[in-house]
mmCIF file of C-alpha atoms in Angstrom:
data_model
loop_
_atom_site.group_PDB
_atom_site.id
_atom_site.type_symbol
_atom_site.label_atom_id
_atom_site.label_comp_id
_atom_site.label_asym_id
_atom_site.label_seq_id
_atom_site.Cartn_x
_atom_site.Cartn_y
_atom_site.Cartn_z
ATOM 1 C CA MET A 1 -64.269 -102.700 20.053
ATOM 2 C CA PRO A 2 -64.740 -99.107 21.307
ATOM 3 C CA PRO A 3 -67.953 -97.185 20.629
ATOM 4 C CA LYS A 4 -68.038 -95.485 17.252
ATOM 5 C CA ASP A 5 -67.698 -91.995 18.684
ATOM 6 C CA VAL A 6 -64.528 -92.896 20.607
ATOM 7 C CA SER A 7 -62.475 -92.857 17.405
ATOM 8 C CA LEU A 8 -63.346 -89.205 16.985
ATOM 9 C CA ARG A 9 -61.551 -88.413 20.254
ATOM 10 C CA VAL A 10 -58.455 -90.529 19.680
ATOM 11 C CA THR A 11 -55.307 -88.474 19.133
ATOM 12 C CA ILE A 12 -51.762 -89.239 18.095
ATOM 13 C CA LYS A 13 -50.826 -88.939 21.776
ATOM 14 C CA ASP A 14 -53.146 -91.837 22.580
ATOM 15 C CA VAL A 15 -51.505 -93.963 19.913
ATOM 16 C CA SER A 16 -48.059 -92.990 21.191
ATOM 17 C CA ARG A 17 -48.928 -93.961 24.761
ATOM 18 C CA GLU A 18 -50.588 -97.256 23.849
ATOM 19 C CA ALA A 19 -47.747 -98.295 21.529
ATOM 20 C CA GLY A 20 -45.035 -97.205 23.985
ATOM 21 C CA VAL A 21 -43.234 -95.059 21.412
ATOM 22 C CA SER A 22 -42.715 -91.350 20.821
ATOM 23 C CA ILE A 23 -45.148 -89.170 18.913
ATOM 24 C CA LYS A 24 -42.422 -88.671 16.304
ATOM 25 C CA THR A 25 -42.219 -92.428 15.751
ATOM 26 C CA VAL A 26 -45.980 -92.657 15.303
ATOM 27 C CA SER A 27 -45.785 -89.823 12.787
ATOM 28 C CA ARG A 28 -43.044 -91.616 10.885
ATOM 29 C CA VAL A 29 -45.121 -94.785 10.682
ATOM 30 C CA LEU A 30 -48.216 -92.882 9.527
ATOM 31 C CA ASN A 31 -46.187 -91.106 6.832
ATOM 32 C CA ASP A 32 -44.486 -94.365 5.822
ATOM 33 C CA GLU A 33 -41.065 -92.882 6.445
ATOM 34 C CA LYS A 34 -37.816 -94.803 6.712
ATOM 35 C CA TYR A 35 -35.782 -95.572 9.834
ATOM 36 C CA VAL A 36 -38.564 -97.340 11.739
ATOM 37 C CA GLY A 37 -37.991 -100.984 12.642
ATOM 38 C CA ALA A 38 -40.400 -103.623 11.362
ATOM 39 C CA GLU A 39 -41.462 -104.664 14.868
ATOM 40 C CA THR A 40 -42.130 -101.069 15.950
ATOM 41 C CA ARG A 41 -43.970 -100.324 12.727
ATOM 42 C CA ALA A 42 -46.208 -103.361 13.199
ATOM 43 C CA ARG A 43 -46.920 -102.454 16.848
ATOM 44 C CA VAL A 44 -47.922 -98.889 15.960
ATOM 45 C CA ALA A 45 -50.067 -100.089 13.062
ATOM 46 C CA ALA A 46 -51.860 -102.513 15.364
ATOM 47 C CA VAL A 47 -52.626 -99.755 17.854
ATOM 48 C CA VAL A 48 -53.843 -97.441 15.085
ATOM 49 C CA GLU A 49 -56.202 -100.154 13.913
ATOM 50 C CA ARG A 50 -57.406 -101.085 17.396
ATOM 51 C CA LEU A 51 -58.108 -97.466 18.363
ATOM 52 C CA HIS A 52 -59.610 -96.641 14.964
ATOM 53 C CA PHE A 53 -57.258 -93.682 14.754
ATOM 54 C CA ARG A 54 -57.617 -91.549 11.657
ATOM 55 C CA PRO A 55 -55.069 -88.695 11.386
ATOM 56 C CA SER A 56 -56.481 -85.456 10.010
ATOM 57 C CA SER A 57 -55.157 -84.271 6.675
ATOM 58 C CA ALA A 58 -54.572 -80.819 8.098
ATOM 59 C CA ALA A 59 -52.364 -82.121 10.898
ATOM 60 C CA ARG A 60 -50.377 -84.303 8.505
ATOM 61 C CA ALA A 61 -49.944 -81.408 6.108
ATOM 62 C CA LEU A 62 -48.620 -79.121 8.839
ATOM 63 C CA ALA A 63 -46.192 -81.798 10.000
ATOM 64 C CA GLY A 64 -44.854 -82.737 6.590
ATOM 65 C CA ARG A 65 -45.538 -79.656 4.478
ATOM 66 C CA ARG A 66 -47.782 -81.758 2.270
ATOM 67 C CA SER A 67 -51.500 -81.543 1.596
ATOM 68 C CA PHE A 68 -51.927 -85.322 1.058
ATOM 69 C CA GLN A 69 -54.056 -84.544 -1.957
ATOM 70 C CA ILE A 70 -53.458 -85.245 -5.634
ATOM 71 C CA ALA A 71 -55.566 -84.166 -8.583
ATOM 72 C CA LEU A 72 -56.683 -85.853 -11.780
ATOM 73 C CA ILE A 73 -57.072 -83.717 -14.899
ATOM 74 C CA CYS A 74 -59.373 -85.597 -17.285
ATOM 75 C CA ASP A 75 -61.172 -84.806 -20.543
ATOM 76 C CA ASN A 76 -62.549 -87.880 -22.286
ATOM 77 C CA PRO A 77 -65.922 -88.432 -23.988
ATOM 78 C CA SER A 78 -66.142 -91.989 -22.639
ATOM 79 C CA PRO A 79 -67.739 -92.104 -19.164
ATOM 80 C CA TYR A 80 -66.362 -95.629 -18.743
ATOM 81 C CA TYR A 81 -62.789 -94.444 -19.270
ATOM 82 C CA VAL A 82 -63.236 -91.609 -16.792
ATOM 83 C CA TYR A 83 -64.773 -93.941 -14.200
ATOM 84 C CA GLU A 84 -61.988 -96.522 -14.534
ATOM 85 C CA MET A 85 -59.326 -93.829 -14.385
ATOM 86 C CA GLN A 86 -60.809 -92.332 -11.217
ATOM 87 C CA SER A 87 -61.258 -95.767 -9.660
ATOM 88 C CA GLY A 88 -57.658 -96.814 -10.248
ATOM 89 C CA ILE A 89 -56.267 -93.601 -8.801
ATOM 90 C CA ARG A 90 -58.649 -93.749 -5.858
ATOM 91 C CA ASP A 91 -57.563 -97.325 -5.075
ATOM 92 C CA ARG A 92 -53.930 -96.244 -4.772
ATOM 93 C CA CYS A 93 -54.805 -93.079 -2.861
ATOM 94 C CA GLU A 94 -56.815 -95.020 -0.285
ATOM 95 C CA GLU A 95 -53.825 -97.262 0.333
ATOM 96 C CA ALA A 96 -51.660 -94.207 0.957
ATOM 97 C CA GLY A 97 -54.191 -92.196 2.951
ATOM 98 C CA VAL A 98 -54.289 -89.538 0.253
ATOM 99 C CA ARG A 99 -57.314 -87.734 -1.169
ATOM 100 C CA MET A 100 -58.001 -87.627 -4.907
ATOM 101 C CA ILE A 101 -59.487 -84.527 -6.522
ATOM 102 C CA ALA A 102 -60.999 -84.905 -10.006
ATOM 103 C CA GLN A 103 -60.819 -81.766 -12.147
ATOM 104 C CA PRO A 104 -62.663 -81.643 -15.496
ATOM 105 C CA TYR A 105 -60.420 -80.499 -18.343
ATOM 106 C CA ASP A 106 -61.779 -78.509 -21.263
ATOM 107 C CA ARG A 107 -59.030 -77.907 -23.793
ATOM 108 C CA GLN A 108 -61.222 -75.319 -25.526
ATOM 109 C CA SER A 109 -61.628 -73.186 -22.415
ATOM 110 C CA GLN A 110 -59.798 -69.861 -22.369
ATOM 111 C CA ARG A 111 -59.627 -70.171 -18.575
ATOM 112 C CA LEU A 112 -57.926 -73.561 -18.651
ATOM 113 C CA LEU A 113 -54.549 -72.495 -17.279
ATOM 114 C CA ALA A 114 -56.126 -70.090 -14.795
ATOM 115 C CA ASP A 115 -58.376 -72.882 -13.515
ATOM 116 C CA ILE A 116 -55.421 -75.232 -13.038
ATOM 117 C CA GLU A 117 -53.470 -72.515 -11.217
ATOM 118 C CA SER A 118 -56.488 -71.876 -9.019
ATOM 119 C CA LEU A 119 -56.669 -75.589 -8.223
ATOM 120 C CA ILE A 120 -52.982 -75.633 -7.266
ATOM 121 C CA ASP A 121 -53.252 -72.524 -5.105
ATOM 122 C CA SER A 122 -56.498 -73.414 -3.340
ATOM 123 C CA THR A 123 -55.636 -77.016 -2.497
ATOM 124 C CA GLN A 124 -51.833 -77.012 -2.382
ATOM 125 C CA ILE A 125 -51.965 -80.415 -4.095
ATOM 126 C CA ASP A 126 -48.903 -82.629 -3.947
ATOM 127 C CA GLY A 127 -49.122 -83.464 -7.644
ATOM 128 C CA LEU A 128 -51.233 -83.974 -10.754
ATOM 129 C CA ILE A 129 -52.114 -86.886 -13.016
ATOM 130 C CA LEU A 130 -52.684 -85.796 -16.601
ATOM 131 C CA THR A 131 -54.738 -87.891 -19.025
ATOM 132 C CA PRO A 132 -54.933 -87.287 -22.807
ATOM 133 C CA PRO A 133 -55.065 -84.725 -24.254
ATOM 134 C CA ALA A 134 -53.802 -82.786 -21.212
ATOM 135 C CA SER A 135 -50.792 -85.101 -21.033
ATOM 136 C CA ASP A 136 -49.544 -83.564 -24.298
ATOM 137 C CA ASP A 137 -50.676 -79.974 -23.778
ATOM 138 C CA PRO A 138 -47.509 -77.813 -23.970
ATOM 139 C CA ALA A 139 -49.088 -74.952 -22.027
ATOM 140 C CA VAL A 140 -50.191 -77.217 -19.184
ATOM 141 C CA LEU A 141 -46.806 -78.947 -18.996
ATOM 142 C CA ALA A 142 -44.984 -75.607 -19.017
ATOM 143 C CA LEU A 143 -47.210 -74.272 -16.247
ATOM 144 C CA LEU A 144 -46.581 -77.277 -13.999
ATOM 145 C CA ALA A 145 -42.841 -77.119 -14.653
ATOM 146 C CA ALA A 146 -42.776 -73.419 -13.814
ATOM 147 C CA ARG A 147 -44.730 -74.005 -10.605
ATOM 148 C CA ALA A 148 -42.568 -77.052 -9.731
ATOM 149 C CA VAL A 149 -45.678 -79.223 -9.327
ATOM 150 C CA PRO A 150 -44.946 -82.966 -9.735
ATOM 151 C CA PHE A 151 -47.017 -84.681 -12.402
ATOM 152 C CA VAL A 152 -47.436 -88.013 -14.170
ATOM 153 C CA ARG A 153 -48.647 -88.319 -17.765
ATOM 154 C CA VAL A 154 -51.039 -91.032 -18.884
ATOM 155 C CA SER A 155 -50.541 -92.258 -22.469
ATOM 156 C CA PRO A 156 -48.383 -89.361 -23.697
ATOM 157 C CA GLY A 157 -47.752 -89.163 -27.416
ATOM 158 C CA GLN A 158 -44.703 -86.964 -27.624
ATOM 159 C CA ASP A 159 -41.548 -85.999 -25.734
ATOM 160 C CA ALA A 160 -41.679 -89.087 -23.515
ATOM 161 C CA GLN A 161 -38.853 -87.673 -21.388
ATOM 162 C CA GLN A 162 -41.027 -84.812 -20.176
ATOM 163 C CA GLY A 163 -42.158 -86.405 -16.945
ATOM 164 C CA PRO A 164 -43.041 -89.889 -15.659
ATOM 165 C CA SER A 165 -45.777 -91.756 -17.525
ATOM 166 C CA THR A 166 -47.910 -94.897 -17.706
ATOM 167 C CA PHE A 167 -49.247 -96.337 -20.951
ATOM 168 C CA ILE A 168 -49.832 -99.292 -23.228
ATOM 169 C CA ASP A 169 -48.361 -99.662 -26.708
ATOM 170 C CA ASN A 170 -51.386 -98.339 -28.605
ATOM 171 C CA ARG A 171 -49.682 -98.667 -31.966
ATOM 172 C CA ARG A 172 -48.819 -102.323 -31.396
ATOM 173 C CA ALA A 173 -52.304 -103.067 -30.055
ATOM 174 C CA ALA A 174 -53.962 -101.604 -33.158
ATOM 175 C CA TYR A 175 -51.458 -103.512 -35.303
ATOM 176 C CA ASP A 176 -52.401 -106.774 -33.591
ATOM 177 C CA MET A 177 -56.129 -106.162 -34.047
ATOM 178 C CA THR A 178 -55.696 -105.360 -37.725
ATOM 179 C CA ARG A 179 -53.481 -108.424 -38.221
ATOM 180 C CA TYR A 180 -56.167 -110.524 -36.538
ATOM 181 C CA LEU A 181 -58.776 -109.259 -39.011
ATOM 182 C CA ILE A 182 -56.405 -109.868 -41.912
ATOM 183 C CA GLY A 183 -55.801 -113.364 -40.550
ATOM 184 C CA LEU A 184 -59.548 -114.038 -40.737
ATOM 185 C CA GLY A 185 -59.374 -113.221 -44.436
ATOM 186 C CA HIS A 186 -60.471 -109.587 -44.495
ATOM 187 C CA ARG A 187 -58.720 -107.324 -46.996
ATOM 188 C CA ARG A 188 -61.008 -104.297 -47.082
ATOM 189 C CA ILE A 189 -60.906 -103.152 -43.489
ATOM 190 C CA GLY A 190 -62.442 -99.807 -42.612
ATOM 191 C CA PHE A 191 -60.996 -97.744 -39.785
ATOM 192 C CA ILE A 192 -62.813 -95.114 -37.718
ATOM 193 C CA ALA A 193 -60.181 -92.877 -36.156
ATOM 194 C CA GLY A 194 -60.340 -91.213 -32.749
ATOM 195 C CA ASP A 195 -60.279 -87.558 -31.811
ATOM 196 C CA PRO A 196 -57.240 -85.975 -33.512
ATOM 197 C CA GLY A 197 -56.522 -84.047 -30.308
ATOM 198 C CA PHE A 198 -55.553 -87.301 -28.580
ATOM 199 C CA ALA A 199 -52.122 -88.824 -29.219
ATOM 200 C CA THR A 200 -53.678 -92.282 -28.920
ATOM 201 C CA SER A 201 -55.697 -91.583 -32.071
ATOM 202 C CA ALA A 202 -52.595 -91.178 -34.224
ATOM 203 C CA GLN A 203 -50.939 -94.166 -32.565
ATOM 204 C CA ARG A 204 -53.890 -96.474 -33.290
ATOM 205 C CA LEU A 205 -54.210 -95.253 -36.861
ATOM 206 C CA ALA A 206 -50.488 -95.853 -37.376
ATOM 207 C CA GLY A 207 -50.825 -99.408 -36.056
ATOM 208 C CA TYR A 208 -53.679 -100.087 -38.484
ATOM 209 C CA CYS A 209 -51.622 -98.805 -41.409
ATOM 210 C CA ASP A 210 -48.548 -100.742 -40.246
ATOM 211 C CA ALA A 211 -50.454 -104.020 -40.275
ATOM 212 C CA LEU A 212 -51.914 -103.447 -43.739
ATOM 213 C CA THR A 213 -48.502 -102.574 -45.138
ATOM 214 C CA ALA A 214 -46.898 -105.617 -43.501
ATOM 215 C CA ALA A 215 -49.522 -107.835 -45.151
ATOM 216 C CA ASN A 216 -49.096 -106.139 -48.559
ATOM 217 C CA VAL A 217 -52.620 -104.749 -48.369
ATOM 218 C CA PRO A 218 -52.827 -101.209 -49.805
ATOM 219 C CA VAL A 219 -53.828 -98.444 -47.400
ATOM 220 C CA ASP A 220 -56.998 -96.983 -48.926
ATOM 221 C CA ASP A 221 -57.787 -93.477 -47.648
ATOM 222 C CA ALA A 222 -61.456 -94.023 -48.533
ATOM 223 C CA LEU A 223 -61.578 -96.694 -45.834
ATOM 224 C CA ILE A 224 -60.369 -94.311 -43.110
ATOM 225 C CA GLN A 225 -63.109 -92.214 -41.531
ATOM 226 C CA PRO A 226 -62.735 -89.444 -38.925
ATOM 227 C CA GLY A 227 -64.171 -89.855 -35.442
ATOM 228 C CA ASP A 228 -64.048 -88.257 -32.015
ATOM 229 C CA TYR A 229 -64.302 -91.295 -29.711
ATOM 230 C CA GLY A 230 -68.060 -90.701 -29.366
ATOM 231 C CA PHE A 231 -70.922 -93.057 -30.290
ATOM 232 C CA ALA A 232 -72.380 -90.694 -32.901
ATOM 233 C CA SER A 233 -69.085 -90.350 -34.756
ATOM 234 C CA GLY A 234 -68.790 -94.139 -34.903
ATOM 235 C CA ALA A 235 -72.245 -94.344 -36.407
ATOM 236 C CA ALA A 236 -71.433 -91.616 -38.945
ATOM 237 C CA GLY A 237 -68.162 -93.293 -39.887
ATOM 238 C CA ALA A 238 -69.820 -96.656 -40.382
ATOM 239 C CA ALA A 239 -72.586 -95.107 -42.496
ATOM 240 C CA ALA A 240 -69.973 -93.524 -44.766
ATOM 241 C CA LEU A 241 -68.032 -96.780 -45.074
ATOM 242 C CA LEU A 242 -71.118 -98.857 -45.872
ATOM 243 C CA ALA A 243 -72.149 -96.305 -48.519
ATOM 244 C CA LEU A 244 -68.985 -96.949 -50.556
ATOM 245 C CA ALA A 245 -69.355 -98.684 -53.897
ATOM 246 C CA ASP A 246 -67.033 -101.362 -52.525
ATOM 247 C CA PRO A 247 -67.740 -101.365 -48.779
ATOM 248 C CA PRO A 248 -65.407 -103.021 -46.279
ATOM 249 C CA SER A 249 -66.000 -106.507 -44.922
ATOM 250 C CA ALA A 250 -64.693 -105.386 -41.520
ATOM 251 C CA ILE A 251 -64.643 -102.150 -39.516
ATOM 252 C CA PHE A 252 -62.097 -101.460 -36.796
ATOM 253 C CA ALA A 253 -63.091 -98.496 -34.602
ATOM 254 C CA ALA A 254 -60.482 -96.809 -32.414
ATOM 255 C CA ASN A 255 -62.610 -97.292 -29.303
ATOM 256 C CA ASP A 256 -65.620 -99.300 -28.155
ATOM 257 C CA GLU A 257 -68.015 -96.351 -28.119
ATOM 258 C CA MET A 258 -67.487 -95.802 -31.841
ATOM 259 C CA ALA A 259 -67.593 -99.542 -32.502
ATOM 260 C CA ALA A 260 -70.989 -99.645 -30.776
ATOM 261 C CA GLY A 261 -72.118 -96.778 -33.022
ATOM 262 C CA ALA A 262 -70.974 -98.751 -36.070
ATOM 263 C CA LEU A 263 -72.831 -101.814 -34.809
ATOM 264 C CA SER A 264 -76.053 -99.814 -34.424
ATOM 265 C CA VAL A 265 -75.853 -98.646 -38.044
ATOM 266 C CA ALA A 266 -75.303 -102.216 -39.232
ATOM 267 C CA HIS A 267 -78.401 -103.353 -37.321
ATOM 268 C CA GLN A 268 -80.485 -100.480 -38.702
ATOM 269 C CA ARG A 269 -79.503 -101.380 -42.252
ATOM 270 C CA GLY A 270 -80.018 -105.091 -41.859
ATOM 271 C CA VAL A 271 -76.314 -105.865 -42.266
ATOM 272 C CA LYS A 272 -75.681 -109.016 -40.268
ATOM 273 C CA VAL A 273 -72.767 -108.949 -37.845
ATOM 274 C CA PRO A 274 -70.489 -110.864 -38.100
ATOM 275 C CA GLU A 275 -71.832 -112.806 -41.099
ATOM 276 C CA ALA A 276 -71.762 -109.865 -43.512
ATOM 277 C CA LEU A 277 -69.636 -107.409 -41.542
ATOM 278 C CA SER A 278 -67.093 -107.827 -38.760
ATOM 279 C CA ILE A 279 -66.768 -104.993 -36.243
ATOM 280 C CA ALA A 280 -63.955 -104.527 -33.713
ATOM 281 C CA GLY A 281 -63.265 -101.925 -31.055
ATOM 282 C CA PHE A 282 -60.606 -100.847 -28.582
ATOM 283 C CA ASP A 283 -60.489 -100.461 -24.753
ATOM 284 C CA ASP A 284 -62.818 -103.272 -23.587
ATOM 285 C CA THR A 285 -65.103 -100.928 -21.682
ATOM 286 C CA PRO A 286 -68.391 -102.375 -20.313
ATOM 287 C CA ILE A 287 -70.239 -101.400 -23.480
ATOM 288 C CA ALA A 288 -68.214 -104.043 -25.349
ATOM 289 C CA THR A 289 -70.207 -106.808 -23.666
ATOM 290 C CA MET A 290 -73.507 -104.907 -23.422
ATOM 291 C CA VAL A 291 -74.071 -104.784 -27.182
ATOM 292 C CA TRP A 292 -75.009 -107.707 -29.424
ATOM 293 C CA PRO A 293 -73.026 -109.405 -30.624
ATOM 294 C CA PRO A 294 -70.388 -108.579 -28.003
ATOM 295 C CA LEU A 295 -67.395 -106.767 -29.414
ATOM 296 C CA THR A 296 -64.033 -108.177 -30.302
ATOM 297 C CA THR A 297 -61.745 -105.535 -28.850
ATOM 298 C CA ILE A 298 -58.399 -104.665 -27.311
ATOM 299 C CA ARG A 299 -58.499 -104.837 -23.536
ATOM 300 C CA GLN A 300 -56.711 -101.785 -22.192
ATOM 301 C CA PRO A 301 -56.144 -102.075 -18.422
ATOM 302 C CA THR A 302 -57.306 -98.514 -17.737
ATOM 303 C CA ARG A 303 -57.739 -99.000 -13.997
ATOM 304 C CA ARG A 304 -54.240 -100.477 -13.630
ATOM 305 C CA ILE A 305 -52.779 -97.706 -15.793
ATOM 306 C CA ALA A 306 -54.392 -95.183 -13.441
ATOM 307 C CA TYR A 307 -53.241 -97.071 -10.338
ATOM 308 C CA GLN A 308 -49.661 -97.118 -11.606
ATOM 309 C CA ALA A 309 -49.828 -93.412 -12.451
ATOM 310 C CA ALA A 310 -50.858 -92.649 -8.875
ATOM 311 C CA ASP A 311 -48.173 -94.973 -7.581
ATOM 312 C CA LEU A 312 -45.537 -93.108 -9.587
ATOM 313 C CA LEU A 313 -46.786 -89.767 -8.314
ATOM 314 C CA LEU A 314 -46.810 -90.911 -4.703
ATOM 315 C CA ALA A 315 -43.368 -92.485 -4.908
ATOM 316 C CA ALA A 316 -40.694 -90.567 -3.020
ATOM 317 C CA ASP A 317 -38.563 -90.235 -6.139
ATOM 318 C CA ALA A 318 -41.386 -89.475 -8.560
ATOM 319 C CA GLY A 319 -39.971 -86.085 -9.388
ATOM 320 C CA ASP A 320 -36.322 -87.113 -9.528
ATOM 321 C CA GLY A 321 -36.299 -89.018 -12.791
ATOM 322 C CA VAL A 322 -38.313 -89.889 -15.855
ATOM 323 C CA GLN A 323 -39.906 -93.247 -15.174
ATOM 324 C CA GLN A 324 -42.141 -94.993 -17.657
ATOM 325 C CA ARG A 325 -44.351 -97.935 -16.843
ATOM 326 C CA GLU A 326 -45.692 -99.838 -19.823
ATOM 327 C CA LEU A 327 -48.596 -102.180 -19.164
ATOM 328 C CA GLY A 328 -49.759 -105.036 -21.337
ATOM 329 C CA PHE A 329 -52.908 -105.298 -23.431
ATOM 330 C CA GLU A 330 -54.999 -108.249 -24.562
ATOM 331 C CA LEU A 331 -56.926 -109.009 -27.749
ATOM 332 C CA MET A 332 -60.403 -110.143 -26.702
ATOM 333 C CA VAL A 333 -62.103 -112.209 -29.417
ATOM 334 C CA ARG A 334 -65.893 -112.190 -29.190
ATOM 335 C CA GLY A 335 -68.885 -112.603 -31.454
ATOM 336 C CA SER A 336 -68.627 -109.441 -33.570
ATOM 337 C CA THR A 337 -65.872 -110.764 -35.869
ATOM 338 C CA ALA A 338 -65.688 -113.775 -38.172
ATOM 339 C CA VAL A 339 -64.298 -115.025 -41.458
ATOM 340 C CA PRO A 340 -65.722 -112.896 -44.302
ATOM 341 C CA ARG A 341 -68.366 -114.565 -46.411
ATOM 342 C CA ALA A 342 -67.454 -115.471 -49.966
#
């Protein structure tokens, strides 16, 4: 193995000479282009690994008119969601030798579009990944279309044909959770909704209502409380539900953060979970197993959703058609739900 500082001096010419191929062939292998035989590709890759060659982004950009950078636009109150989203995209980017840039998104900012344009102009990014609510922001989508910047939408809620996307069936997942609670024997099931600015909030609420209707259980507006996907809103929603003259025997929160807030209120008031109150969440973020009892929840594969979004963006034909990749979800039954007491 060469000394560590040798790799800093290795150039594409060195790789070309050692592999016995042209510089153009090395470039094609590095850029994963077609028309390179499997044997040649393997030989070049072996030399690249042996020499610890790392092509500079600037050189690759000049050669291929690409920056080898993509950006993530993210605005979500859950730090776990943001971390998993960044991790999934970073995993795919590392495989492709591409850099990920994370850009905070504030839908309330008057400089939002100007900031995105500045990001595009200063980095010359090859594309963007948009998470909710940016994935449904008409102004953002129009800007990217006008600038001809490729993008992939995560969990879009409307106009599914407006760009490639990755998602789970949020409505079906919420339906399955509600049906599970009904199957335990619960009939008064409270629901704490997510931020109305997110399409997933409406989808999960719709799934809850669908399941009640399918089971001939009336949808009671008093059992539906507003939330914003934050812990405090889950606590406030649970407090309002438990203050009802006829409180629910189960609470389904549209994400784990709010479910944890509901659980804290139950503990403060001496309401035993799950003996006197079942609580369920959505997402299966780490907080779901940090609280006691651990939350029954919907496992959303956020990291895989992010990975697939990056994969779509990096695909050669990402901008040539509207591709949608739906991933599965899983109902995780844990200690926070049980048959309601008589």
